[in-house]
């Protein structure tokens, strides 16, 4: 065996260290990603929004009258926000409806918008447009929501720290070079970046490409270690080329 090449025991130890660390990183990543879902189970209310628009009104007086008329005929927990700029010609109004369930919130939203549009039309010409996106409802981030979210975040951080400490201890007593430790860390970073880029909220192919490049960077450190070509780094490579 050439000087600087890893033994079979070292390769097996390296593979085991990498497998354990990447497994813990994966668990931490999953825990971090599910924090909102876990917290939503503790939420007691949900909220949905609607966006209404007028194109011929100089102010929001007519919309507010339609809103007040609707409030008198409906029992709903709703907050209204009007256009901040008084000079705006195209004026938007935002309605936030809060309820104890998603179905109740969406039904109240639909009834509120329909009733407001009818009340607006009874005053004269013009139309109150509903320009909202597809109806949806999100959990209200109350104290219970935030407590569960913080607990899940703490679990994710604890798992990650446990993985880092375990990796450092294993490496310290393994006799492996620093290149192996850097390779494992770079591989984990590349994997996390790639996984984050593949999530639905990612920024598309650019993020995926960036994650792929970072993952390849991690593999750049690891592949020579696994194959045994550069276990000792550049110093051993220069020594092997020196004349004898």
Short mmCIF file of C-alpha atoms in Angstrom, two decimals:
data_model
loop_
_atom_site.label_atom_id
_atom_site.label_comp_id
_atom_site.label_asym_id
_atom_site.label_seq_id
_atom_site.Cartn_x
_atom_site.Cartn_y
_atom_site.Cartn_z
CA UNK A 1 0.00 0.00 0.00
CA UNK A 2 1.36 3.43 -0.95
CA UNK A 3 2.11 6.01 1.66
CA UNK A 4 -0.94 8.16 2.42
CA UNK A 5 -3.50 5.68 1.12
CA UNK A 6 -6.31 4.76 3.55
CA UNK A 7 -6.68 1.32 5.00
CA UNK A 8 -9.89 -0.67 4.71
CA UNK A 9 -10.61 0.01 8.40
CA UNK A 10 -10.22 3.74 7.86
CA UNK A 11 -12.53 3.68 4.85
CA UNK A 12 -15.12 1.74 6.82
CA UNK A 13 -14.85 4.21 9.71
CA UNK A 14 -15.15 7.15 7.35
CA UNK A 15 -18.26 5.68 5.72
CA UNK A 16 -19.83 5.01 9.12
CA UNK A 17 -19.10 8.55 10.35
CA UNK A 18 -20.57 10.03 7.17
CA UNK A 19 -23.68 7.86 7.35
CA UNK A 20 -24.41 8.72 11.00
CA UNK A 21 -23.80 12.45 10.54
CA UNK A 22 -25.88 12.73 7.37
CA UNK A 23 -28.66 10.78 9.09
CA UNK A 24 -28.74 13.23 12.00
CA UNK A 25 -28.58 16.20 9.63
CA UNK A 26 -31.53 14.75 7.74
CA UNK A 27 -33.54 14.37 10.95
CA UNK A 28 -32.71 17.96 11.95
CA UNK A 29 -33.71 19.21 8.50
CA UNK A 30 -37.03 17.36 8.62
CA UNK A 31 -37.78 18.68 12.11
CA UNK A 32 -37.04 22.24 10.99
CA UNK A 33 -39.24 21.93 7.91
CA UNK A 34 -42.27 20.55 9.78
CA UNK A 35 -42.25 23.26 12.46
CA UNK A 36 -45.12 25.20 10.85
CA UNK A 37 -47.22 22.08 10.35
CA UNK A 38 -46.67 20.94 13.92
CA UNK A 39 -47.46 24.41 15.24
CA UNK A 40 -50.64 24.61 13.17
CA UNK A 41 -52.03 21.67 15.13
CA UNK A 42 -51.94 23.84 18.25
CA UNK A 43 -53.65 26.82 16.61
CA UNK A 44 -57.20 27.49 17.75
CA UNK A 45 -58.18 29.86 14.92
CA UNK A 46 -57.60 30.28 11.20
CA UNK A 47 -57.70 33.42 9.08
CA UNK A 48 -58.41 34.10 5.41
CA UNK A 49 -58.10 37.29 3.37
CA UNK A 50 -59.99 38.87 0.50
CA UNK A 51 -58.93 41.77 -1.71
CA UNK A 52 -61.59 44.01 -3.22
CA UNK A 53 -61.02 46.80 -5.77
CA UNK A 54 -62.90 49.83 -7.07
CA UNK A 55 -61.86 51.78 -10.16
CA UNK A 56 -64.21 54.78 -10.18
CA UNK A 57 -64.31 55.92 -6.54
CA UNK A 58 -62.44 58.95 -5.22
CA UNK A 59 -62.36 57.59 -1.67
CA UNK A 60 -63.40 54.58 0.39
CA UNK A 61 -66.67 55.99 1.74
CA UNK A 62 -68.92 53.87 -0.47
CA UNK A 63 -66.97 50.70 0.30
CA UNK A 64 -67.12 51.44 4.03
CA UNK A 65 -70.90 51.92 3.85
CA UNK A 66 -71.23 48.55 2.09
CA UNK A 67 -69.02 47.00 4.75
CA UNK A 68 -71.02 48.45 7.64
CA UNK A 69 -74.29 47.29 6.08
CA UNK A 70 -72.84 43.82 5.69
CA UNK A 71 -71.60 43.76 9.28
CA UNK A 72 -75.11 44.46 10.55
CA UNK A 73 -76.50 41.45 8.68
CA UNK A 74 -73.68 38.99 9.41
CA UNK A 75 -71.98 37.64 12.50
CA UNK A 76 -68.33 37.36 11.52
CA UNK A 77 -64.98 38.28 13.02
CA UNK A 78 -63.61 40.50 10.25
CA UNK A 79 -61.09 43.34 10.02
CA UNK A 80 -61.06 45.80 7.12
CA UNK A 81 -58.07 47.70 5.73
CA UNK A 82 -58.49 50.45 3.15
CA UNK A 83 -56.11 52.13 0.73
CA UNK A 84 -53.42 54.09 2.54
CA UNK A 85 -52.90 56.69 -0.21
CA UNK A 86 -55.94 59.01 -0.43
CA UNK A 87 -54.97 60.08 -3.97
CA UNK A 88 -55.01 56.53 -5.34
CA UNK A 89 -57.57 56.20 -8.16
CA UNK A 90 -57.68 52.41 -8.21
CA UNK A 91 -58.51 51.64 -4.60
CA UNK A 92 -58.07 48.30 -2.86
CA UNK A 93 -59.68 47.03 0.32
CA UNK A 94 -58.45 44.04 2.30
CA UNK A 95 -60.73 41.91 4.47
CA UNK A 96 -59.35 39.50 7.07
CA UNK A 97 -61.83 36.93 8.37
CA UNK A 98 -61.01 34.87 11.45
CA UNK A 99 -62.89 31.72 12.49
CA UNK A 100 -62.43 28.54 14.47
CA UNK A 101 -62.14 26.29 11.40
CA UNK A 102 -60.99 26.55 7.81
CA UNK A 103 -64.42 25.73 6.38
CA UNK A 104 -66.12 28.31 8.57
CA UNK A 105 -63.59 30.99 7.62
CA UNK A 106 -63.89 30.35 3.88
CA UNK A 107 -67.69 30.28 4.01
CA UNK A 108 -67.77 33.55 5.96
CA UNK A 109 -65.35 35.12 3.51
CA UNK A 110 -67.47 34.14 0.49
CA UNK A 111 -70.69 35.39 2.11
CA UNK A 112 -69.03 38.63 3.19
CA UNK A 113 -67.69 39.43 -0.28
CA UNK A 114 -71.00 38.61 -2.00
CA UNK A 115 -73.02 40.70 0.44
CA UNK A 116 -70.65 43.66 0.17
CA UNK A 117 -70.76 43.56 -3.63
CA UNK A 118 -74.58 43.57 -3.55
CA UNK A 119 -74.67 46.48 -1.08
CA UNK A 120 -72.16 48.41 -3.17
CA UNK A 121 -74.17 47.88 -6.36
CA UNK A 122 -77.39 49.16 -4.76
CA UNK A 123 -75.88 52.63 -4.33
CA UNK A 124 -75.39 53.27 -8.04
CA UNK A 125 -73.10 52.57 -10.98
CA UNK A 126 -69.70 50.97 -10.64
CA UNK A 127 -68.60 47.58 -9.38
CA UNK A 128 -66.72 46.19 -6.42
CA UNK A 129 -64.31 43.62 -7.87
CA UNK A 130 -62.99 40.61 -5.99
CA UNK A 131 -59.36 40.30 -7.17
CA UNK A 132 -58.28 37.80 -4.53
CA UNK A 133 -56.27 34.71 -5.31
CA UNK A 134 -57.77 31.27 -4.74
CA UNK A 135 -59.33 31.21 -1.26
CA UNK A 136 -57.10 29.80 1.45
CA UNK A 137 -56.89 29.90 5.25
CA UNK A 138 -53.81 29.98 7.46
CA UNK A 139 -53.53 29.22 11.18
CA UNK A 140 -53.51 32.27 13.43
CA UNK A 141 -50.11 32.45 15.10
CA UNK A 142 -51.24 32.68 18.70
CA UNK A 143 -49.27 31.81 21.83
CA UNK A 144 -49.86 28.06 21.49
CA UNK A 145 -48.70 28.16 17.87
CA UNK A 146 -45.47 29.94 18.75
CA UNK A 147 -44.76 27.69 21.74
CA UNK A 148 -44.99 24.53 19.63
CA UNK A 149 -42.96 26.16 16.86
CA UNK A 150 -40.18 27.07 19.30
CA UNK A 151 -40.17 23.55 20.75
CA UNK A 152 -39.80 21.95 17.31
CA UNK A 153 -37.07 24.43 16.39
CA UNK A 154 -35.24 23.57 19.59
CA UNK A 155 -35.48 19.86 18.77
CA UNK A 156 -34.05 20.48 15.29
CA UNK A 157 -31.15 22.52 16.66
CA UNK A 158 -30.47 19.93 19.38
CA UNK A 159 -30.32 17.11 16.81
CA UNK A 160 -27.94 19.11 14.64
CA UNK A 161 -25.67 20.00 17.57
CA UNK A 162 -25.67 16.37 18.70
CA UNK A 163 -24.57 15.35 15.22
CA UNK A 164 -21.77 17.91 15.16
CA UNK A 165 -20.50 16.90 18.61
CA UNK A 166 -20.68 13.20 17.73
CA UNK A 167 -18.84 13.76 14.46
CA UNK A 168 -16.12 15.80 16.18
CA UNK A 169 -15.58 13.13 18.85
CA UNK A 170 -15.47 10.30 16.34
CA UNK A 171 -13.01 12.17 14.15
CA UNK A 172 -10.79 13.09 17.13
CA UNK A 173 -10.29 9.43 18.06
CA UNK A 174 -10.26 8.04 14.51
CA UNK A 175 -6.88 9.22 13.28
CA UNK A 176 -8.44 10.42 10.03
CA UNK A 177 -7.08 13.59 8.39
CA UNK A 178 -8.88 16.92 8.44
CA UNK A 179 -9.78 16.40 4.79
CA UNK A 180 -12.19 13.63 5.79
CA UNK A 181 -13.93 15.91 8.30
CA UNK A 182 -14.16 18.74 5.78
CA UNK A 183 -15.51 16.34 3.16
CA UNK A 184 -18.29 15.10 5.43
CA UNK A 185 -19.26 18.65 6.42
CA UNK A 186 -19.24 19.86 2.80
CA UNK A 187 -21.31 16.89 1.70
CA UNK A 188 -23.89 17.58 4.42
CA UNK A 189 -24.02 21.26 3.47
CA UNK A 190 -24.49 20.45 -0.19
CA UNK A 191 -27.24 17.96 0.59
CA UNK A 192 -29.12 20.47 2.77
CA UNK A 193 -28.84 23.17 0.12
CA UNK A 194 -30.10 20.82 -2.58
CA UNK A 195 -32.99 19.65 -0.39
CA UNK A 196 -33.95 23.25 0.43
CA UNK A 197 -33.81 24.22 -3.25
CA UNK A 198 -36.13 21.34 -4.15
CA UNK A 199 -38.80 22.50 -1.68
CA UNK A 200 -41.91 24.07 -3.30
CA UNK A 201 -41.07 27.52 -1.92
CA UNK A 202 -37.61 27.47 -3.57
CA UNK A 203 -36.67 29.88 -6.30
CA UNK A 204 -36.75 27.43 -9.18
CA UNK A 205 -34.07 25.96 -11.38
CA UNK A 206 -31.47 28.51 -10.34
CA UNK A 207 -31.60 27.30 -6.73
CA UNK A 208 -31.61 23.69 -7.87
CA UNK A 209 -28.55 24.33 -10.00
CA UNK A 210 -26.81 26.11 -7.13
CA UNK A 211 -27.62 23.24 -4.78
CA UNK A 212 -26.29 20.77 -7.33
CA UNK A 213 -23.03 22.70 -7.60
CA UNK A 214 -22.62 22.88 -3.84
CA UNK A 215 -23.35 19.16 -3.54
CA UNK A 216 -20.69 18.47 -6.17
CA UNK A 217 -18.27 20.60 -4.16
CA UNK A 218 -18.85 18.34 -1.16
CA UNK A 219 -18.30 15.27 -3.31
CA UNK A 220 -15.05 16.81 -4.57
CA UNK A 221 -13.67 16.46 -1.07
CA UNK A 222 -15.08 13.02 -0.43
CA UNK A 223 -14.45 11.13 -3.67
CA UNK A 224 -10.63 11.26 -3.44
CA UNK A 225 -10.86 10.04 0.15
CA UNK A 226 -13.08 7.11 -0.79
CA UNK A 227 -10.96 6.15 -3.78
CA UNK A 228 -7.72 6.51 -1.81
CA UNK A 229 -6.02 8.81 -4.36
CA UNK A 230 -5.48 11.85 -2.13
CA UNK A 231 -5.86 10.65 1.44
CA UNK A 232 -2.79 12.53 2.58
CA UNK A 233 -3.58 15.73 0.64
CA UNK A 234 -1.23 17.73 -1.56
CA UNK A 235 1.81 17.09 0.61
CA UNK A 236 1.72 13.34 -0.14
CA UNK A 237 1.03 14.05 -3.81
CA UNK A 238 4.15 16.21 -4.04
CA UNK A 239 6.18 13.59 -2.16
CA UNK A 240 5.11 10.88 -4.62
CA UNK A 241 6.36 12.99 -7.54
CA UNK A 242 9.71 13.78 -5.91
CA UNK A 243 12.74 12.05 -7.50
CA UNK A 244 14.11 9.07 -5.62
#
